[in-house]
Amino acid sequence: MFPQRVRLQYETSLCNATCLIGCRVQRLPEGSTERYTRWINSLTQDQLITQAYTSHGPTVVMPTWFCSRKLFLKVGLFDEGGKGVPEDLLFFYQLLRQGSRPFRVDQGLLVYRYHERAATHSVTEETIWKLRVDFLQERVLSQWENFTIWNAGKQGRKLYRCLSLTNQKKVKAFCDVDENKIQKSFYTYEESKQRPKPTVPILHYKEATGPFIICVKLDMTGGVLEENLNSLQLKEGTDYFHFN
């Protein structure tokens, strides 16, 4: 870490005592996990909360964390389950449940090293997926009467299938930009035990209504997704949340 890290994060904590404080990072080797690093460093302070449901994990990364012992004990320490347990994600979710929030010092104060034997690689994608789906249902979907899943493809359908029956019934439509998917008109949940099998309309995104759960990967469409969202004049954290 850089010499000024502790001082700057400590000074920030004096005015943000109930916050988990992170910072921007420099990646080593340079250029590793490029999209992830860009996400870590470019989130706005509001997005540190609204994008807590994405597959990237905690919006301030654990090597940068700084907080008071009082806050650490209040949240409840780390899960010491060992290899394969995403203790940072579990702690981060519990922090949000406690009503605290992340905050970032907008300076690069840490060199974040990437290597293939890092413990993070022992955590399976399905473990993370289940935690994320459960947290999304708890924090967002429980507050909504209905919603639209933005992506009628693999990821959107997977999310739908993993929702509780109560939340599946809240899905009023899928929406997409892919004409091939839109022309199918609806998605049928073939594996459902319900009879008749549930069907969900598939609409063009301009014909769909929010709120939305966005199941399209960030920073992968050359700005097209972001332009489409802006064209609808939607507010992140109110009208939509990113999930992928």
PDB file of C-alpha atoms in Angstrom:
ATOM      1  CA  MET A   1       0.000   0.000   0.000  1.00  0.00           C
ATOM      2  CA  PHE A   2       1.062   3.584  -0.536  1.00  0.00           C
ATOM      3  CA  PRO A   3       2.439   5.605   2.425  1.00  0.00           C
ATOM      4  CA  GLN A   4      -0.583   7.919   2.621  1.00  0.00           C
ATOM      5  CA  ARG A   5      -3.190   5.146   2.658  1.00  0.00           C
ATOM      6  CA  VAL A   6      -3.790   4.821   6.410  1.00  0.00           C
ATOM      7  CA  ARG A   7      -3.767   8.575   6.979  1.00  0.00           C
ATOM      8  CA  LEU A   8      -6.255   9.341   4.198  1.00  0.00           C
ATOM      9  CA  GLN A   9      -8.629   6.517   5.056  1.00  0.00           C
ATOM     10  CA  TYR A  10      -8.441   7.342   8.764  1.00  0.00           C
ATOM     11  CA  GLU A  11      -9.225  11.002   8.087  1.00  0.00           C
ATOM     12  CA  THR A  12     -12.167   9.924   5.945  1.00  0.00           C
ATOM     13  CA  SER A  13     -13.423   7.626   8.707  1.00  0.00           C
ATOM     14  CA  LEU A  14     -13.672  10.530  11.155  1.00  0.00           C
ATOM     15  CA  CYS A  15     -16.567  11.921   9.134  1.00  0.00           C
ATOM     16  CA  ASN A  16     -17.932   8.514   8.068  1.00  0.00           C
ATOM     17  CA  ALA A  17     -17.764   6.418  11.228  1.00  0.00           C
ATOM     18  CA  THR A  18     -20.434   3.932  10.141  1.00  0.00           C
ATOM     19  CA  CYS A  19     -18.927   3.358   6.689  1.00  0.00           C
ATOM     20  CA  LEU A  20     -16.706   0.637   5.297  1.00  0.00           C
ATOM     21  CA  ILE A  21     -14.037   2.713   3.579  1.00  0.00           C
ATOM     22  CA  GLY A  22     -12.152   1.577   0.493  1.00  0.00           C
ATOM     23  CA  CYS A  23      -9.997   3.239  -2.139  1.00  0.00           C
ATOM     24  CA  ARG A  24      -9.037   3.026  -5.766  1.00  0.00           C
ATOM     25  CA  VAL A  25      -6.399   0.486  -6.742  1.00  0.00           C
ATOM     26  CA  GLN A  26      -3.559  -0.082  -9.185  1.00  0.00           C
ATOM     27  CA  ARG A  27      -3.506  -3.589 -10.614  1.00  0.00           C
ATOM     28  CA  LEU A  28      -0.360  -5.694 -10.788  1.00  0.00           C
ATOM     29  CA  PRO A  29       0.416  -7.003 -13.362  1.00  0.00           C
ATOM     30  CA  GLU A  30      -0.865  -3.908 -15.136  1.00  0.00           C
ATOM     31  CA  GLY A  31      -3.869  -4.676 -17.315  1.00  0.00           C
ATOM     32  CA  SER A  32      -4.979  -7.804 -15.421  1.00  0.00           C
ATOM     33  CA  THR A  33      -8.755  -8.135 -14.851  1.00  0.00           C
ATOM     34  CA  GLU A  34      -9.193  -4.948 -16.872  1.00  0.00           C
ATOM     35  CA  ARG A  35     -13.012  -4.706 -16.756  1.00  0.00           C
ATOM     36  CA  TYR A  36     -13.133  -5.539 -13.062  1.00  0.00           C
ATOM     37  CA  THR A  37     -10.465  -2.961 -12.221  1.00  0.00           C
ATOM     38  CA  ARG A  38     -12.224  -0.288 -14.257  1.00  0.00           C
ATOM     39  CA  TRP A  39     -15.435  -1.084 -12.361  1.00  0.00           C
ATOM     40  CA  ILE A  40     -13.716  -0.890  -8.952  1.00  0.00           C
ATOM     41  CA  ASN A  41     -12.237   2.505  -9.718  1.00  0.00           C
ATOM     42  CA  SER A  42     -15.075   4.200 -11.606  1.00  0.00           C
ATOM     43  CA  LEU A  43     -18.192   3.558  -9.518  1.00  0.00           C
ATOM     44  CA  THR A  44     -19.876   6.645  -8.126  1.00  0.00           C
ATOM     45  CA  GLN A  45     -20.517   6.815  -4.397  1.00  0.00           C
ATOM     46  CA  ASP A  46     -24.207   5.990  -5.015  1.00  0.00           C
ATOM     47  CA  GLN A  47     -23.277   3.018  -7.189  1.00  0.00           C
ATOM     48  CA  LEU A  48     -21.260   1.568  -4.321  1.00  0.00           C
ATOM     49  CA  ILE A  49     -24.698   0.602  -2.991  1.00  0.00           C
ATOM     50  CA  THR A  50     -26.800   0.170  -6.126  1.00  0.00           C
ATOM     51  CA  GLN A  51     -24.324  -2.180  -7.806  1.00  0.00           C
ATOM     52  CA  ALA A  52     -23.897  -4.460  -4.802  1.00  0.00           C
ATOM     53  CA  TYR A  53     -25.805  -7.218  -6.639  1.00  0.00           C
ATOM     54  CA  THR A  54     -23.457  -7.685  -9.602  1.00  0.00           C
ATOM     55  CA  SER A  55     -21.188 -10.683 -10.101  1.00  0.00           C
ATOM     56  CA  HIS A  56     -18.154  -8.485  -9.350  1.00  0.00           C
ATOM     57  CA  GLY A  57     -18.868  -8.768  -5.622  1.00  0.00           C
ATOM     58  CA  PRO A  58     -18.270  -6.065  -2.987  1.00  0.00           C
ATOM     59  CA  THR A  59     -18.167  -2.606  -4.528  1.00  0.00           C
ATOM     60  CA  VAL A  60     -15.126  -1.731  -2.432  1.00  0.00           C
ATOM     61  CA  VAL A  61     -12.674  -4.622  -2.596  1.00  0.00           C
ATOM     62  CA  MET A  62     -11.553  -6.301   0.626  1.00  0.00           C
ATOM     63  CA  PRO A  63      -7.802  -5.496   0.377  1.00  0.00           C
ATOM     64  CA  THR A  64      -8.750  -1.804   0.558  1.00  0.00           C
ATOM     65  CA  TRP A  65     -11.114  -2.039   3.535  1.00  0.00           C
ATOM     66  CA  PHE A  66     -10.725   0.309   6.500  1.00  0.00           C
ATOM     67  CA  CYS A  67     -13.220   0.616   9.339  1.00  0.00           C
ATOM     68  CA  SER A  68     -13.465   0.986  13.090  1.00  0.00           C
ATOM     69  CA  ARG A  69     -13.263  -2.047  15.334  1.00  0.00           C
ATOM     70  CA  LYS A  70     -16.718  -1.068  16.639  1.00  0.00           C
ATOM     71  CA  LEU A  71     -18.206  -1.376  13.148  1.00  0.00           C
ATOM     72  CA  PHE A  72     -16.355  -4.620  12.486  1.00  0.00           C
ATOM     73  CA  LEU A  73     -17.741  -6.196  15.666  1.00  0.00           C
ATOM     74  CA  LYS A  74     -21.234  -4.861  14.978  1.00  0.00           C
ATOM     75  CA  VAL A  75     -21.337  -6.464  11.544  1.00  0.00           C
ATOM     76  CA  GLY A  76     -20.217  -9.748  13.022  1.00  0.00           C
ATOM     77  CA  LEU A  77     -16.662 -10.681  12.015  1.00  0.00           C
ATOM     78  CA  PHE A  78     -15.757 -12.943   9.089  1.00  0.00           C
ATOM     79  CA  ASP A  79     -17.144 -16.353   8.253  1.00  0.00           C
ATOM     80  CA  GLU A  80     -14.213 -18.683   8.983  1.00  0.00           C
ATOM     81  CA  GLY A  81     -15.619 -21.588   6.976  1.00  0.00           C
ATOM     82  CA  GLY A  82     -12.386 -21.791   5.017  1.00  0.00           C
ATOM     83  CA  LYS A  83     -11.658 -22.544   1.389  1.00  0.00           C
ATOM     84  CA  GLY A  84     -14.602 -21.880  -0.906  1.00  0.00           C
ATOM     85  CA  VAL A  85     -16.352 -19.448   1.467  1.00  0.00           C
ATOM     86  CA  PRO A  86     -16.674 -15.875   0.096  1.00  0.00           C
ATOM     87  CA  GLU A  87     -16.136 -14.251   3.495  1.00  0.00           C
ATOM     88  CA  ASP A  88     -15.764 -10.769   1.994  1.00  0.00           C
ATOM     89  CA  LEU A  89     -19.119 -10.966   0.206  1.00  0.00           C
ATOM     90  CA  LEU A  90     -20.889 -12.344   3.285  1.00  0.00           C
ATOM     91  CA  PHE A  91     -19.443  -9.580   5.452  1.00  0.00           C
ATOM     92  CA  PHE A  92     -20.327  -6.937   2.858  1.00  0.00           C
ATOM     93  CA  TYR A  93     -23.951  -8.092   2.625  1.00  0.00           C
ATOM     94  CA  GLN A  94     -24.262  -8.129   6.407  1.00  0.00           C
ATOM     95  CA  LEU A  95     -22.820  -4.608   6.540  1.00  0.00           C
ATOM     96  CA  LEU A  96     -25.596  -3.392   4.235  1.00  0.00           C
ATOM     97  CA  ARG A  97     -28.214  -5.243   6.282  1.00  0.00           C
ATOM     98  CA  GLN A  98     -26.967  -3.385   9.370  1.00  0.00           C
ATOM     99  CA  GLY A  99     -27.685  -0.073   7.654  1.00  0.00           C
ATOM    100  CA  SER A 100     -24.041   0.848   7.082  1.00  0.00           C
ATOM    101  CA  ARG A 101     -22.639   1.670   3.673  1.00  0.00           C
ATOM    102  CA  PRO A 102     -19.418   1.538   1.672  1.00  0.00           C
ATOM    103  CA  PHE A 103     -17.456   4.684   0.926  1.00  0.00           C
ATOM    104  CA  ARG A 104     -14.410   5.113  -1.317  1.00  0.00           C
ATOM    105  CA  VAL A 105     -11.439   7.453  -1.110  1.00  0.00           C
ATOM    106  CA  ASP A 106     -10.989   8.445  -4.729  1.00  0.00           C
ATOM    107  CA  GLN A 107      -7.253   7.959  -4.856  1.00  0.00           C
ATOM    108  CA  GLY A 108      -5.189   4.913  -5.794  1.00  0.00           C
ATOM    109  CA  LEU A 109      -3.783   3.917  -2.405  1.00  0.00           C
ATOM    110  CA  LEU A 110      -3.153   0.215  -2.938  1.00  0.00           C
ATOM    111  CA  VAL A 111      -1.382  -2.046  -5.433  1.00  0.00           C
ATOM    112  CA  TYR A 112      -3.736  -4.983  -5.905  1.00  0.00           C
ATOM    113  CA  ARG A 113      -1.788  -8.037  -7.068  1.00  0.00           C
ATOM    114  CA  TYR A 114      -3.360 -10.674  -9.308  1.00  0.00           C
ATOM    115  CA  HIS A 115      -2.109 -14.251  -9.255  1.00  0.00           C
ATOM    116  CA  GLU A 116      -3.607 -17.575 -10.286  1.00  0.00           C
ATOM    117  CA  ARG A 117      -3.342 -19.157  -6.814  1.00  0.00           C
ATOM    118  CA  ALA A 118      -5.417 -16.468  -5.092  1.00  0.00           C
ATOM    119  CA  ALA A 119      -8.015 -17.848  -2.665  1.00  0.00           C
ATOM    120  CA  THR A 120     -10.796 -16.088  -4.570  1.00  0.00           C
ATOM    121  CA  HIS A 121     -10.493 -18.729  -7.312  1.00  0.00           C
ATOM    122  CA  SER A 122     -11.625 -21.435  -4.848  1.00  0.00           C
ATOM    123  CA  VAL A 123     -15.104 -19.924  -4.584  1.00  0.00           C
ATOM    124  CA  THR A 124     -17.462 -21.470  -7.132  1.00  0.00           C
ATOM    125  CA  GLU A 125     -19.613 -19.434  -9.459  1.00  0.00           C
ATOM    126  CA  GLU A 126     -22.736 -21.227  -8.219  1.00  0.00           C
ATOM    127  CA  THR A 127     -21.953 -20.333  -4.580  1.00  0.00           C
ATOM    128  CA  ILE A 128     -21.727 -16.661  -5.519  1.00  0.00           C
ATOM    129  CA  TRP A 129     -24.810 -16.910  -7.730  1.00  0.00           C
ATOM    130  CA  LYS A 130     -27.030 -18.280  -4.958  1.00  0.00           C
ATOM    131  CA  LEU A 131     -25.876 -15.636  -2.467  1.00  0.00           C
ATOM    132  CA  ARG A 132     -26.527 -12.886  -4.999  1.00  0.00           C
ATOM    133  CA  VAL A 133     -29.987 -14.144  -5.956  1.00  0.00           C
ATOM    134  CA  ASP A 134     -31.009 -14.479  -2.304  1.00  0.00           C
ATOM    135  CA  PHE A 135     -29.722 -10.991  -1.488  1.00  0.00           C
ATOM    136  CA  LEU A 136     -31.470  -9.478  -4.517  1.00  0.00           C
ATOM    137  CA  GLN A 137     -34.746 -11.070  -3.475  1.00  0.00           C
ATOM    138  CA  GLU A 138     -34.321  -9.924   0.108  1.00  0.00           C
ATOM    139  CA  ARG A 139     -33.310  -6.335  -0.571  1.00  0.00           C
ATOM    140  CA  VAL A 140     -34.975  -5.400  -3.868  1.00  0.00           C
ATOM    141  CA  LEU A 141     -37.603  -7.802  -5.160  1.00  0.00           C
ATOM    142  CA  SER A 142     -39.383  -8.008  -1.813  1.00  0.00           C
ATOM    143  CA  GLN A 143     -40.085  -4.267  -2.207  1.00  0.00           C
ATOM    144  CA  TRP A 144     -41.511  -4.511  -5.749  1.00  0.00           C
ATOM    145  CA  GLU A 145     -44.981  -5.615  -6.840  1.00  0.00           C
ATOM    146  CA  ASN A 146     -43.718  -6.578 -10.298  1.00  0.00           C
ATOM    147  CA  PHE A 147     -40.694  -6.099 -12.546  1.00  0.00           C
ATOM    148  CA  THR A 148     -39.123  -6.837 -15.925  1.00  0.00           C
ATOM    149  CA  ILE A 149     -35.965  -8.880 -16.493  1.00  0.00           C
ATOM    150  CA  TRP A 150     -33.767  -7.124 -19.073  1.00  0.00           C
ATOM    151  CA  ASN A 151     -32.307 -10.053 -21.057  1.00  0.00           C
ATOM    152  CA  ALA A 152     -34.396 -12.842 -22.556  1.00  0.00           C
ATOM    153  CA  GLY A 153     -31.262 -14.936 -23.062  1.00  0.00           C
ATOM    154  CA  LYS A 154     -29.441 -17.443 -20.900  1.00  0.00           C
ATOM    155  CA  GLN A 155     -28.694 -15.226 -17.894  1.00  0.00           C
ATOM    156  CA  GLY A 156     -32.143 -13.668 -17.710  1.00  0.00           C
ATOM    157  CA  ARG A 157     -33.880 -17.035 -17.908  1.00  0.00           C
ATOM    158  CA  LYS A 158     -31.525 -18.491 -15.289  1.00  0.00           C
ATOM    159  CA  LEU A 159     -32.383 -15.686 -12.893  1.00  0.00           C
ATOM    160  CA  TYR A 160     -36.095 -16.277 -13.453  1.00  0.00           C
ATOM    161  CA  ARG A 161     -35.790 -20.004 -12.753  1.00  0.00           C
ATOM    162  CA  CYS A 162     -33.829 -19.358  -9.527  1.00  0.00           C
ATOM    163  CA  LEU A 163     -36.362 -16.947  -8.050  1.00  0.00           C
ATOM    164  CA  SER A 164     -38.858 -17.992  -5.422  1.00  0.00           C
ATOM    165  CA  LEU A 165     -42.325 -18.815  -6.728  1.00  0.00           C
ATOM    166  CA  THR A 166     -43.580 -15.536  -5.252  1.00  0.00           C
ATOM    167  CA  ASN A 167     -41.005 -13.516  -7.180  1.00  0.00           C
ATOM    168  CA  GLN A 168     -41.433 -15.525 -10.382  1.00  0.00           C
ATOM    169  CA  LYS A 169     -45.059 -14.429 -10.374  1.00  0.00           C
ATOM    170  CA  LYS A 170     -43.896 -10.803 -10.164  1.00  0.00           C
ATOM    171  CA  VAL A 171     -42.011 -11.057 -13.487  1.00  0.00           C
ATOM    172  CA  LYS A 172     -44.307  -9.329 -15.964  1.00  0.00           C
ATOM    173  CA  ALA A 173     -41.959  -9.651 -18.950  1.00  0.00           C
ATOM    174  CA  PHE A 174     -38.497 -10.195 -20.327  1.00  0.00           C
ATOM    175  CA  CYS A 175     -37.110  -7.483 -22.599  1.00  0.00           C
ATOM    176  CA  ASP A 176     -34.277  -7.545 -25.104  1.00  0.00           C
ATOM    177  CA  VAL A 177     -32.760  -5.945 -28.210  1.00  0.00           C
ATOM    178  CA  ASP A 178     -32.329  -9.247 -30.069  1.00  0.00           C
ATOM    179  CA  GLU A 179     -35.065  -9.556 -32.711  1.00  0.00           C
ATOM    180  CA  ASN A 180     -34.760 -13.351 -32.760  1.00  0.00           C
ATOM    181  CA  LYS A 181     -35.645 -13.528 -29.074  1.00  0.00           C
ATOM    182  CA  ILE A 182     -38.384 -10.907 -29.368  1.00  0.00           C
ATOM    183  CA  GLN A 183     -40.035 -12.782 -32.262  1.00  0.00           C
ATOM    184  CA  LYS A 184     -40.524 -15.802 -30.003  1.00  0.00           C
ATOM    185  CA  SER A 185     -43.070 -13.622 -28.132  1.00  0.00           C
ATOM    186  CA  PHE A 186     -42.827 -15.502 -24.834  1.00  0.00           C
ATOM    187  CA  TYR A 187     -40.700 -17.765 -22.662  1.00  0.00           C
ATOM    188  CA  THR A 188     -42.139 -20.988 -21.275  1.00  0.00           C
ATOM    189  CA  TYR A 189     -40.685 -22.373 -18.067  1.00  0.00           C
ATOM    190  CA  GLU A 190     -40.647 -25.996 -19.165  1.00  0.00           C
ATOM    191  CA  GLU A 191     -39.154 -27.374 -15.929  1.00  0.00           C
ATOM    192  CA  SER A 192     -41.907 -25.865 -13.781  1.00  0.00           C
ATOM    193  CA  LYS A 193     -44.148 -28.219 -11.803  1.00  0.00           C
ATOM    194  CA  GLN A 194     -47.023 -25.793 -12.234  1.00  0.00           C
ATOM    195  CA  ARG A 195     -49.822 -26.561 -14.656  1.00  0.00           C
ATOM    196  CA  PRO A 196     -50.256 -24.859 -16.980  1.00  0.00           C
ATOM    197  CA  LYS A 197     -46.549 -24.094 -17.270  1.00  0.00           C
ATOM    198  CA  PRO A 198     -45.733 -20.426 -16.636  1.00  0.00           C
ATOM    199  CA  THR A 199     -45.197 -18.254 -19.700  1.00  0.00           C
ATOM    200  CA  VAL A 200     -43.621 -14.798 -19.682  1.00  0.00           C
ATOM    201  CA  PRO A 201     -43.877 -12.295 -22.586  1.00  0.00           C
ATOM    202  CA  ILE A 202     -40.703 -11.180 -24.389  1.00  0.00           C
ATOM    203  CA  LEU A 203     -40.770  -7.525 -25.466  1.00  0.00           C
ATOM    204  CA  HIS A 204     -38.490  -5.014 -27.135  1.00  0.00           C
ATOM    205  CA  TYR A 205     -36.936  -2.909 -24.372  1.00  0.00           C
ATOM    206  CA  LYS A 206     -38.695   0.226 -25.664  1.00  0.00           C
ATOM    207  CA  GLU A 207     -42.055  -1.467 -25.161  1.00  0.00           C
ATOM    208  CA  ALA A 208     -41.278  -2.769 -21.673  1.00  0.00           C
ATOM    209  CA  THR A 209     -42.020  -1.017 -18.416  1.00  0.00           C
ATOM    210  CA  GLY A 210     -39.930  -0.936 -15.271  1.00  0.00           C
ATOM    211  CA  PRO A 211     -38.670  -1.473 -12.783  1.00  0.00           C
ATOM    212  CA  PHE A 212     -35.952  -3.603 -14.360  1.00  0.00           C
ATOM    213  CA  ILE A 213     -33.367  -6.116 -13.234  1.00  0.00           C
ATOM    214  CA  ILE A 214     -30.550  -5.791 -15.781  1.00  0.00           C
ATOM    215  CA  CYS A 215     -29.007  -9.165 -16.641  1.00  0.00           C
ATOM    216  CA  VAL A 216     -26.602  -7.849 -19.288  1.00  0.00           C
ATOM    217  CA  LYS A 217     -22.910  -7.646 -18.418  1.00  0.00           C
ATOM    218  CA  LEU A 218     -21.589  -4.152 -17.808  1.00  0.00           C
ATOM    219  CA  ASP A 219     -18.884  -2.742 -20.048  1.00  0.00           C
ATOM    220  CA  MET A 220     -19.397  -5.429 -22.704  1.00  0.00           C
ATOM    221  CA  THR A 221     -21.641  -3.767 -25.289  1.00  0.00           C
ATOM    222  CA  GLY A 222     -19.511  -0.811 -26.354  1.00  0.00           C
ATOM    223  CA  GLY A 223     -21.788   1.540 -24.458  1.00  0.00           C
ATOM    224  CA  VAL A 224     -24.993   0.349 -26.179  1.00  0.00           C
ATOM    225  CA  LEU A 225     -26.632  -0.903 -22.976  1.00  0.00           C
ATOM    226  CA  GLU A 226     -25.838   2.323 -21.166  1.00  0.00           C
ATOM    227  CA  GLU A 227     -27.208   4.385 -24.079  1.00  0.00           C
ATOM    228  CA  ASN A 228     -30.417   2.360 -24.110  1.00  0.00           C
ATOM    229  CA  LEU A 229     -30.903   2.875 -20.378  1.00  0.00           C
ATOM    230  CA  ASN A 230     -30.219   6.609 -20.722  1.00  0.00           C
ATOM    231  CA  SER A 231     -32.709   6.857 -23.593  1.00  0.00           C
ATOM    232  CA  LEU A 232     -35.464   5.679 -21.259  1.00  0.00           C
ATOM    233  CA  GLN A 233     -34.434   8.276 -18.644  1.00  0.00           C
ATOM    234  CA  LEU A 234     -34.240   5.665 -15.913  1.00  0.00           C
ATOM    235  CA  LYS A 235     -32.663   6.173 -12.504  1.00  0.00           C
ATOM    236  CA  GLU A 236     -30.348   3.470 -11.183  1.00  0.00           C
ATOM    237  CA  GLY A 237     -31.370   2.240  -7.760  1.00  0.00           C
ATOM    238  CA  THR A 238     -34.993   3.238  -8.331  1.00  0.00           C
ATOM    239  CA  ASP A 239     -35.998   2.156 -11.829  1.00  0.00           C
ATOM    240  CA  TYR A 240     -33.395  -0.547 -12.269  1.00  0.00           C
ATOM    241  CA  PHE A 241     -30.603  -2.514 -10.651  1.00  0.00           C
ATOM    242  CA  HIS A 242     -27.704  -4.231 -12.370  1.00  0.00           C
ATOM    243  CA  PHE A 243     -27.429  -7.929 -11.576  1.00  0.00           C
ATOM    244  CA  ASN A 244     -24.739  -9.203 -13.999  1.00  0.00           C
TER     245      ASN A 244
END
